[in-house]
CSV table of C-alpha atoms in Angstrom, one decimal:
chain,number,residue,atom,x,y,z
Q,1,UNK,CA,11.7,15.6,-5.2
Q,2,UNK,CA,11.9,13.5,-1.6
Q,3,UNK,CA,11.7,15.7,1.6
Q,4,UNK,CA,13.0,15.0,5.1
Q,5,UNK,CA,10.8,13.6,7.4
Q,6,UNK,CA,8.2,15.8,9.0
Q,7,UNK,CA,6.0,17.7,7.3
Q,8,UNK,CA,7.0,19.0,4.1
Q,9,UNK,CA,5.7,17.1,0.7
Q,10,UNK,CA,7.0,12.8,1.1
Q,11,UNK,CA,8.6,11.5,-1.5
Q,12,UNK,CA,9.7,8.2,-2.7
Q,13,UNK,CA,12.0,5.7,-4.6
Q,14,UNK,CA,10.1,2.7,-5.6
Q,15,UNK,CA,11.1,-0.3,-8.2
Q,16,UNK,CA,11.0,0.7,-12.0
Q,17,UNK,CA,9.6,-3.0,-12.1
Q,18,UNK,CA,7.1,-3.1,-9.2
Q,19,UNK,CA,9.4,-6.0,-8.0
Q,20,UNK,CA,10.9,-6.7,-4.4
Q,21,UNK,CA,13.5,-9.2,-3.7
Q,22,UNK,CA,11.8,-13.0,-3.4
Q,23,UNK,CA,14.2,-13.7,-0.2
Q,24,UNK,CA,12.4,-12.8,2.7
Q,25,UNK,CA,14.7,-12.2,6.0
Q,26,UNK,CA,13.4,-14.1,9.1
Q,27,UNK,CA,10.8,-12.2,11.2
Q,28,UNK,CA,10.3,-11.8,15.3
Q,29,UNK,CA,13.4,-12.0,16.0
Q,30,UNK,CA,16.3,-9.4,17.8
Q,31,UNK,CA,15.1,-5.3,18.6
Q,32,UNK,CA,12.3,-5.5,16.0
Q,33,UNK,CA,11.2,-8.6,17.4
Q,34,UNK,CA,10.2,-7.3,20.8
Q,35,UNK,CA,8.4,-4.5,18.5
Q,36,UNK,CA,6.4,-7.3,16.9
Q,37,UNK,CA,5.1,-8.5,20.0
Q,38,UNK,CA,5.0,-5.8,22.2
Q,39,UNK,CA,3.5,-2.6,20.4
Q,40,UNK,CA,2.3,-4.1,18.1
Q,41,UNK,CA,0.6,-6.7,19.6
Q,42,UNK,CA,-0.7,-3.9,22.1
Q,43,UNK,CA,-2.7,-2.0,19.0
Q,44,UNK,CA,-4.4,-5.6,18.6
Q,45,UNK,CA,-5.8,-5.9,21.4
Q,46,UNK,CA,-6.8,-2.5,21.6
Q,47,UNK,CA,-8.4,-2.7,17.7
Q,48,UNK,CA,-9.6,-6.5,18.1
Q,49,UNK,CA,-10.7,-7.3,21.8
Q,50,UNK,CA,-13.5,-8.8,21.6
Q,51,UNK,CA,-15.2,-7.9,25.3
Q,52,UNK,CA,-14.6,-3.7,24.9
Q,53,UNK,CA,-15.2,-1.2,22.5
Q,54,UNK,CA,-11.9,0.2,21.8
Q,55,UNK,CA,-10.5,3.5,23.5
Q,56,UNK,CA,-9.5,5.9,21.2
Q,57,UNK,CA,-6.8,8.0,23.6
Q,58,UNK,CA,-5.5,4.2,24.3
Q,59,UNK,CA,-5.0,3.1,20.4
Q,60,UNK,CA,-3.3,7.4,19.5
Q,61,UNK,CA,-1.1,6.4,22.8
Q,62,UNK,CA,-0.4,2.8,21.7
Q,63,UNK,CA,0.6,4.4,17.7
Q,64,UNK,CA,3.1,7.0,19.3
Q,65,UNK,CA,4.4,4.7,20.9
Q,66,UNK,CA,5.2,2.9,18.0
Q,67,UNK,CA,6.7,5.3,16.0
Q,68,UNK,CA,9.1,6.0,19.1
Q,69,UNK,CA,10.1,2.7,18.3
Q,70,UNK,CA,9.9,2.4,14.9
Q,71,UNK,CA,12.1,5.7,15.0
Q,72,UNK,CA,14.4,4.9,17.3
Q,73,UNK,CA,15.0,1.6,16.0
Q,74,UNK,CA,15.5,2.3,12.3
Q,75,UNK,CA,18.7,4.8,12.6
Q,76,UNK,CA,19.6,6.6,9.4
Q,77,UNK,CA,17.4,4.6,6.9
Q,78,UNK,CA,14.9,7.4,6.9
Q,79,UNK,CA,17.5,9.9,5.6
Q,80,UNK,CA,18.9,7.0,3.5
Q,81,UNK,CA,15.3,6.5,2.0
Q,82,UNK,CA,15.3,10.4,1.8
Q,83,UNK,CA,18.7,10.8,-0.1
Q,84,UNK,CA,17.5,7.6,-2.5
Q,85,UNK,CA,14.8,9.5,-3.7
Q,86,UNK,CA,16.6,12.6,-5.3
Q,87,UNK,CA,16.8,11.8,-8.9
Q,88,UNK,CA,16.5,14.1,-11.9
Q,89,UNK,CA,13.0,13.6,-13.6
Q,90,UNK,CA,15.4,12.4,-17.1
Q,91,UNK,CA,17.3,10.2,-15.0
Q,92,UNK,CA,13.2,8.6,-13.9
Q,93,UNK,CA,11.3,8.8,-16.9
Q,94,UNK,CA,14.6,6.9,-18.8
Q,95,UNK,CA,13.8,3.9,-15.9
Q,96,UNK,CA,10.4,4.0,-16.8
Q,97,UNK,CA,11.1,3.8,-20.2
Q,98,UNK,CA,13.2,0.4,-20.0
Q,99,UNK,CA,11.0,-1.5,-17.5
Q,100,UNK,CA,8.5,-1.0,-19.9
Q,101,UNK,CA,9.6,-1.2,-23.0
Q,102,UNK,CA,9.3,-5.3,-22.9
Q,103,UNK,CA,5.5,-4.3,-22.5
Q,104,UNK,CA,4.1,-3.0,-25.4
Q,105,UNK,CA,0.8,-2.6,-23.4
Q,106,UNK,CA,2.4,-1.0,-20.8
Q,107,UNK,CA,5.4,1.1,-22.6
Q,108,UNK,CA,2.7,2.6,-25.4
Q,109,UNK,CA,1.4,4.3,-21.5
Q,110,UNK,CA,5.0,5.2,-20.7
Q,111,UNK,CA,3.3,9.3,-21.0
Q,112,UNK,CA,0.8,8.7,-18.6
Q,113,UNK,CA,2.8,6.7,-15.9
Q,114,UNK,CA,5.5,9.4,-15.4
Q,115,UNK,CA,2.5,12.0,-15.3
Q,116,UNK,CA,1.0,10.1,-12.5
Q,117,UNK,CA,4.3,9.3,-11.1
Q,118,UNK,CA,5.9,12.4,-11.0
Q,119,UNK,CA,2.3,13.9,-9.5
Q,120,UNK,CA,2.9,12.3,-6.3
Q,121,UNK,CA,6.4,12.3,-6.0
Q,122,UNK,CA,7.4,9.1,-7.1
Q,123,UNK,CA,10.9,8.6,-8.4
Q,124,UNK,CA,11.8,4.7,-9.9
Q,125,UNK,CA,14.8,2.8,-10.0
Q,126,UNK,CA,16.0,0.2,-12.1
Q,127,UNK,CA,18.5,-1.4,-8.8
Q,128,UNK,CA,15.9,-2.1,-5.9
Q,129,UNK,CA,17.6,-4.1,-3.7
Q,130,UNK,CA,15.7,-5.4,0.1
Q,131,UNK,CA,17.4,-3.0,1.7
Q,132,UNK,CA,15.9,-0.3,-0.1
Q,133,UNK,CA,12.5,-1.6,0.3
Q,134,UNK,CA,13.1,-1.7,3.9
Q,135,UNK,CA,14.8,2.2,3.8
Q,136,UNK,CA,12.0,3.7,1.9
Q,137,UNK,CA,8.6,1.2,3.7
Q,138,UNK,CA,10.2,2.4,6.7
Q,139,UNK,CA,10.4,5.9,6.0
Q,140,UNK,CA,6.7,5.9,4.5
Q,141,UNK,CA,5.9,4.1,7.8
Q,142,UNK,CA,6.7,6.4,10.2
Q,143,UNK,CA,5.4,9.5,8.6
Q,144,UNK,CA,1.8,7.8,8.2
Q,145,UNK,CA,2.3,6.9,12.4
Q,146,UNK,CA,3.4,10.3,13.0
Q,147,UNK,CA,0.0,11.5,11.1
Q,148,UNK,CA,-2.3,8.8,12.0
Q,149,UNK,CA,-3.2,9.4,15.5
Q,150,UNK,CA,-4.4,13.1,14.4
Q,151,UNK,CA,-6.5,11.5,11.4
Q,152,UNK,CA,-10.5,10.4,12.2
Q,153,UNK,CA,-10.7,7.4,10.4
Q,154,UNK,CA,-13.1,4.6,11.4
Q,155,UNK,CA,-11.5,1.7,12.8
Q,156,UNK,CA,-11.0,-0.6,10.7
Q,157,UNK,CA,-9.2,1.2,8.6
Q,158,UNK,CA,-6.5,2.2,11.2
Q,159,UNK,CA,-6.7,-1.7,11.8
Q,160,UNK,CA,-5.9,-2.0,7.9
Q,161,UNK,CA,-3.0,0.2,7.6
Q,162,UNK,CA,-1.6,-0.8,10.7
Q,163,UNK,CA,-1.6,-4.5,10.3
Q,164,UNK,CA,-0.1,-4.4,6.8
Q,165,UNK,CA,2.6,-1.8,8.3
Q,166,UNK,CA,3.6,-4.6,10.1
Q,167,UNK,CA,2.9,-7.7,7.6
Q,168,UNK,CA,6.1,-5.9,5.7
Q,169,UNK,CA,8.3,-4.6,8.4
Q,170,UNK,CA,8.3,-8.5,9.1
Q,171,UNK,CA,8.7,-9.3,6.0
Q,172,UNK,CA,11.4,-6.0,5.3
Q,173,UNK,CA,13.5,-6.3,8.8
Q,174,UNK,CA,13.6,-9.1,9.5
Q,175,UNK,CA,17.3,-8.8,12.1
Q,176,UNK,CA,18.9,-5.4,10.1
Q,177,UNK,CA,17.7,-3.7,12.9
Q,178,UNK,CA,21.0,-1.1,14.0
Q,179,UNK,CA,21.8,0.0,17.6
Q,180,UNK,CA,19.7,3.6,18.4
Q,181,UNK,CA,20.7,6.5,18.0
Q,182,UNK,CA,21.1,9.0,20.9
Q,183,UNK,CA,19.8,11.7,18.9
Q,184,UNK,CA,17.1,10.5,16.6
Q,185,UNK,CA,16.3,8.2,20.2
Q,186,UNK,CA,15.5,12.3,22.1
Q,187,UNK,CA,13.6,13.0,18.6
Q,188,UNK,CA,11.4,10.0,18.7
Q,189,UNK,CA,10.2,10.2,22.4
Q,190,UNK,CA,8.7,13.3,21.8
Q,191,UNK,CA,5.6,12.0,20.3
Q,192,UNK,CA,5.0,9.8,23.1
Q,193,UNK,CA,3.5,13.0,25.1
Q,194,UNK,CA,-0.2,14.1,24.1
Q,195,UNK,CA,-0.1,14.1,20.6
Q,196,UNK,CA,1.9,17.3,19.2
Q,197,UNK,CA,-0.2,19.2,16.2
Q,198,UNK,CA,1.4,18.2,12.7
Q,199,UNK,CA,1.8,20.8,10.1
Q,200,UNK,CA,0.1,18.9,7.3
Q,201,UNK,CA,-1.6,20.1,4.7
Q,202,UNK,CA,-4.6,18.3,2.6
Q,203,UNK,CA,-1.5,18.1,0.2
Q,204,UNK,CA,0.5,16.2,2.2
Q,205,UNK,CA,-1.4,13.3,3.7
Q,206,UNK,CA,-2.5,12.9,0.3
Q,207,UNK,CA,0.7,11.9,-1.0
Q,208,UNK,CA,1.5,10.0,1.7
Q,209,UNK,CA,-1.5,8.0,1.2
Q,210,UNK,CA,-1.2,7.0,-2.4
Q,211,UNK,CA,2.8,6.2,-1.3
Q,212,UNK,CA,1.5,3.2,1.4
Q,213,UNK,CA,-0.3,2.8,-1.4
Q,214,UNK,CA,2.2,1.9,-3.9
Q,215,UNK,CA,4.3,-0.2,-1.4
Q,216,UNK,CA,1.0,-2.6,-0.5
Q,217,UNK,CA,0.2,-3.3,-3.7
Q,218,UNK,CA,4.1,-4.2,-4.7
Q,219,UNK,CA,3.9,-5.9,-1.6
Q,220,UNK,CA,0.7,-8.1,-2.4
Q,221,UNK,CA,1.7,-8.2,-6.2
Q,222,UNK,CA,4.8,-10.0,-4.9
Q,223,UNK,CA,2.5,-12.4,-2.9
Q,224,UNK,CA,0.8,-13.3,-5.6
Q,225,UNK,CA,3.6,-14.2,-8.3
Q,226,UNK,CA,4.8,-16.2,-6.3
Q,227,UNK,CA,1.6,-18.3,-5.9
Q,228,UNK,CA,1.4,-18.2,-9.4
Q,229,UNK,CA,4.7,-20.0,-9.4
Q,230,UNK,CA,4.0,-22.0,-7.0
Q,231,UNK,CA,1.2,-24.1,-8.4
Q,232,UNK,CA,0.5,-26.7,-8.3
Q,233,UNK,CA,3.4,-28.1,-7.5
Q,234,UNK,CA,3.9,-25.6,-4.3
Q,235,UNK,CA,2.2,-26.6,0.0
Q,236,UNK,CA,-1.1,-25.4,-0.3
Q,237,UNK,CA,-0.7,-23.7,3.1
Q,238,UNK,CA,2.2,-21.8,2.0
Q,239,UNK,CA,0.3,-20.4,-1.0
Q,240,UNK,CA,-2.9,-19.9,1.0
Q,241,UNK,CA,-0.5,-18.2,3.3
Q,242,UNK,CA,0.6,-16.1,0.7
Q,243,UNK,CA,-3.3,-14.9,-0.4
Q,244,UNK,CA,-3.6,-14.3,3.1
Q,245,UNK,CA,-0.5,-11.6,3.4
Q,246,UNK,CA,-1.7,-10.4,-0.8
Q,247,UNK,CA,-5.2,-10.0,0.7
Q,248,UNK,CA,-4.0,-8.0,3.6
Q,249,UNK,CA,-2.2,-6.1,1.9
Q,250,UNK,CA,-4.8,-5.2,-0.8
Q,251,UNK,CA,-7.0,-4.5,2.3
Q,252,UNK,CA,-4.4,-1.9,3.0
Q,253,UNK,CA,-4.4,0.1,-0.2
Q,254,UNK,CA,-8.4,0.7,0.4
Q,255,UNK,CA,-7.4,1.7,4.2
Q,256,UNK,CA,-4.3,4.2,2.8
Q,257,UNK,CA,-7.0,5.7,-0.3
Q,258,UNK,CA,-9.4,6.6,3.0
Q,259,UNK,CA,-6.0,8.0,4.6
Q,260,UNK,CA,-5.0,10.2,1.7
Q,261,UNK,CA,-8.6,11.9,1.4
Q,262,UNK,CA,-9.4,12.1,5.7
Q,263,UNK,CA,-10.4,15.9,4.9
Q,264,UNK,CA,-13.5,17.6,4.4
Q,265,UNK,CA,-15.3,17.8,0.9
Q,266,UNK,CA,-13.6,21.6,0.8
Q,267,UNK,CA,-10.4,20.5,1.2
Q,268,UNK,CA,-10.3,18.5,-1.4
Q,269,UNK,CA,-11.8,20.4,-3.9
Q,270,UNK,CA,-10.4,23.1,-2.8
Q,271,UNK,CA,-7.2,22.0,-2.8
Q,272,UNK,CA,-6.2,18.7,-4.2
Q,273,UNK,CA,-8.4,18.7,-7.0
Q,274,UNK,CA,-7.0,21.6,-8.6
Q,275,UNK,CA,-3.6,20.2,-8.3
Q,276,UNK,CA,-4.5,17.1,-10.7
Q,277,UNK,CA,-3.1,17.1,-14.2
Q,278,UNK,CA,-5.1,17.2,-17.0
Q,279,UNK,CA,-7.2,13.9,-18.1
Q,280,UNK,CA,-5.5,12.6,-14.0
Q,281,UNK,CA,-7.1,9.1,-13.6
Q,282,UNK,CA,-6.1,6.2,-11.0
Q,283,UNK,CA,-6.0,3.7,-14.7
Q,284,UNK,CA,-2.4,5.7,-14.7
Q,285,UNK,CA,-1.4,3.9,-11.0
Q,286,UNK,CA,1.1,1.6,-12.6
Q,287,UNK,CA,1.8,-0.3,-9.4
Q,288,UNK,CA,-1.9,-0.9,-9.5
Q,289,UNK,CA,-2.1,-2.2,-12.9
Q,290,UNK,CA,0.4,-4.1,-12.1
Q,291,UNK,CA,-0.8,-5.7,-9.2
Q,292,UNK,CA,-4.6,-6.8,-11.3
Q,293,UNK,CA,-2.0,-8.5,-13.6
Q,294,UNK,CA,-0.5,-10.2,-10.7
Q,295,UNK,CA,-4.1,-11.2,-10.2
Q,296,UNK,CA,-4.8,-12.6,-13.6
Q,297,UNK,CA,-1.2,-14.3,-13.4
Q,298,UNK,CA,-3.2,-16.8,-10.4
Q,299,UNK,CA,-6.6,-17.0,-11.6
Q,300,UNK,CA,-4.3,-18.4,-14.9
Q,301,UNK,CA,-2.5,-20.3,-13.3
Q,302,UNK,CA,-5.7,-21.8,-10.8
Q,303,UNK,CA,-7.5,-22.4,-13.9
Q,304,UNK,CA,-4.9,-24.0,-16.4
Q,305,UNK,CA,-3.9,-26.8,-13.6
Q,306,UNK,CA,-7.8,-27.0,-11.9
Q,307,UNK,CA,-9.9,-25.8,-14.5
Q,308,UNK,CA,-12.4,-23.2,-14.2
Q,309,UNK,CA,-14.5,-24.6,-11.5
Q,310,UNK,CA,-11.3,-24.8,-9.5
Q,311,UNK,CA,-13.5,-27.7,-8.0
Q,312,UNK,CA,-10.0,-30.1,-7.6
Q,313,UNK,CA,-8.2,-27.5,-6.6
Q,314,UNK,CA,-7.0,-27.8,-2.7
Q,315,UNK,CA,-9.7,-25.8,-0.4
Q,316,UNK,CA,-7.7,-24.1,1.5
Q,317,UNK,CA,-6.2,-22.2,-1.6
Q,318,UNK,CA,-9.7,-21.9,-3.7
Q,319,UNK,CA,-11.1,-20.3,0.1
Q,320,UNK,CA,-8.1,-17.5,0.2
Q,321,UNK,CA,-8.7,-16.8,-3.4
Q,322,UNK,CA,-11.5,-15.9,-2.9
Q,323,UNK,CA,-11.3,-13.9,0.2
Q,324,UNK,CA,-8.6,-11.7,-2.2
Q,325,UNK,CA,-11.3,-12.2,-5.3
Q,326,UNK,CA,-14.6,-10.4,-2.1
Q,327,UNK,CA,-11.5,-7.4,-0.9
Q,328,UNK,CA,-11.2,-6.4,-4.2
Q,329,UNK,CA,-14.5,-6.7,-5.5
Q,330,UNK,CA,-14.3,-4.4,-2.0
Q,331,UNK,CA,-12.2,-1.9,-2.8
Q,332,UNK,CA,-13.9,-0.3,-6.0
Q,333,UNK,CA,-17.2,-0.8,-3.3
Q,334,UNK,CA,-14.7,1.5,-0.9
Q,335,UNK,CA,-13.2,4.0,-3.9
Q,336,UNK,CA,-17.0,4.5,-5.4
Q,337,UNK,CA,-17.8,5.3,-1.4
Q,338,UNK,CA,-15.0,8.1,-1.2
Q,339,UNK,CA,-15.6,9.5,-4.4
Q,340,UNK,CA,-19.2,10.3,-3.4
Q,341,UNK,CA,-17.7,11.9,-0.4
Q,342,UNK,CA,-14.9,14.3,-2.0
Q,343,UNK,CA,-17.0,15.2,-5.6
Q,344,UNK,CA,-20.5,13.9,-5.4
Q,345,UNK,CA,-21.9,14.1,-8.6
Q,346,UNK,CA,-19.0,16.0,-10.3
Q,347,UNK,CA,-16.9,14.6,-12.9
Q,348,UNK,CA,-14.1,12.9,-13.5
Q,349,UNK,CA,-11.6,15.0,-15.2
Q,350,UNK,CA,-12.2,11.8,-17.9
Q,351,UNK,CA,-15.4,13.9,-18.4
Q,352,UNK,CA,-17.2,11.4,-16.8
Q,353,UNK,CA,-19.7,11.2,-13.6
Q,354,UNK,CA,-16.7,10.1,-11.1
Q,355,UNK,CA,-19.3,7.6,-8.8
Q,356,UNK,CA,-20.9,6.2,-11.8
Q,357,UNK,CA,-18.0,5.0,-13.6
Q,358,UNK,CA,-16.8,3.8,-10.4
Q,359,UNK,CA,-20.1,1.5,-9.4
Q,360,UNK,CA,-19.8,0.6,-13.3
Q,361,UNK,CA,-16.5,-0.9,-12.4
Q,362,UNK,CA,-17.2,-2.4,-8.8
Q,363,UNK,CA,-20.1,-4.2,-10.7
Q,364,UNK,CA,-17.9,-6.0,-13.8
Q,365,UNK,CA,-15.5,-6.7,-10.8
Q,366,UNK,CA,-17.7,-8.5,-9.9
Q,367,UNK,CA,-18.9,-10.3,-12.8
Q,368,UNK,CA,-15.5,-10.9,-13.6
Q,369,UNK,CA,-14.5,-13.0,-10.3
Q,370,UNK,CA,-18.4,-14.2,-9.7
Q,371,UNK,CA,-17.1,-17.8,-10.7
Q,372,UNK,CA,-14.1,-17.6,-7.8
Q,373,UNK,CA,-16.0,-16.0,-5.0
Q,374,UNK,CA,-17.7,-18.8,-4.4
Q,375,UNK,CA,-16.0,-21.0,-2.3
Q,376,UNK,CA,-19.0,-24.0,-1.5
């Protein structure tokens, strides 16, 4: 199902449980530390500088430099990612079935989740150590960076994609970088000159954006579940930081959708929409459904320990969770705008008006989270 890194449609291996290892290695050490200190810092300066408008040429050049470094440091990890994602449809469905069986609400939707995964080139494994997450993340980020300089995204979405990539790579890579291989280093250098027009089509970008979305959702969920397990005895500073990370990667999912749909309406209606299975819906995204459930776990832990108003909750935690809830409401508002730009008043594949449905969902989500949006 997976293809080598390049312009063929990419595949990805994800955990059937949406879980990742709780043990994160240290960051900012060794060769990877230099990437974070130099390349990502340069992009922060270019995108967040208070005194100058960002220069598109400089930002694109910095993205290509970052891609070069990551390719050189990744060694054979990208090949490992592509090989691991090769799996028969039968094995994928069997793994998904076993992972979903303990929760009937999910297991009853096995076919929906399987169809969604298959459409986006996703396979799933029951055994998913941290090094596998690292491989899939690194391969996906390389693909994303290779194409990002060729998009016409808004500056906030470019920043969100880069900052989510930085956060996840920090925790996944740590001090595990390999020595660059000569052949791969030579190939990586080809991206440092003028940007070459990649022969990627709408479906490539559509699929890759959803792969990055899934990785962000898995990471964000991990942070939320860790917070839920730490309440109330955990350090407020640690829980607030985890909530900040969950919010940053949630924002990464939003930007991933803007990236995935960074194409004309004609391309979307002519290429993407006809490729979708019948009665296809974003509610069939298993990793996103589990992310929402993780948010409910945090709400349950907070309200059990601090009451519905959270008035006795440490303010640093309360403020961080309010920011996360706000990002979730804004995510649905962004999805509404994306749908409006691509399908207008046309109905969804489920038959209801897509834009109106999303507007209603955004309003309902705001009302459901209203008590947590205020930090006064």
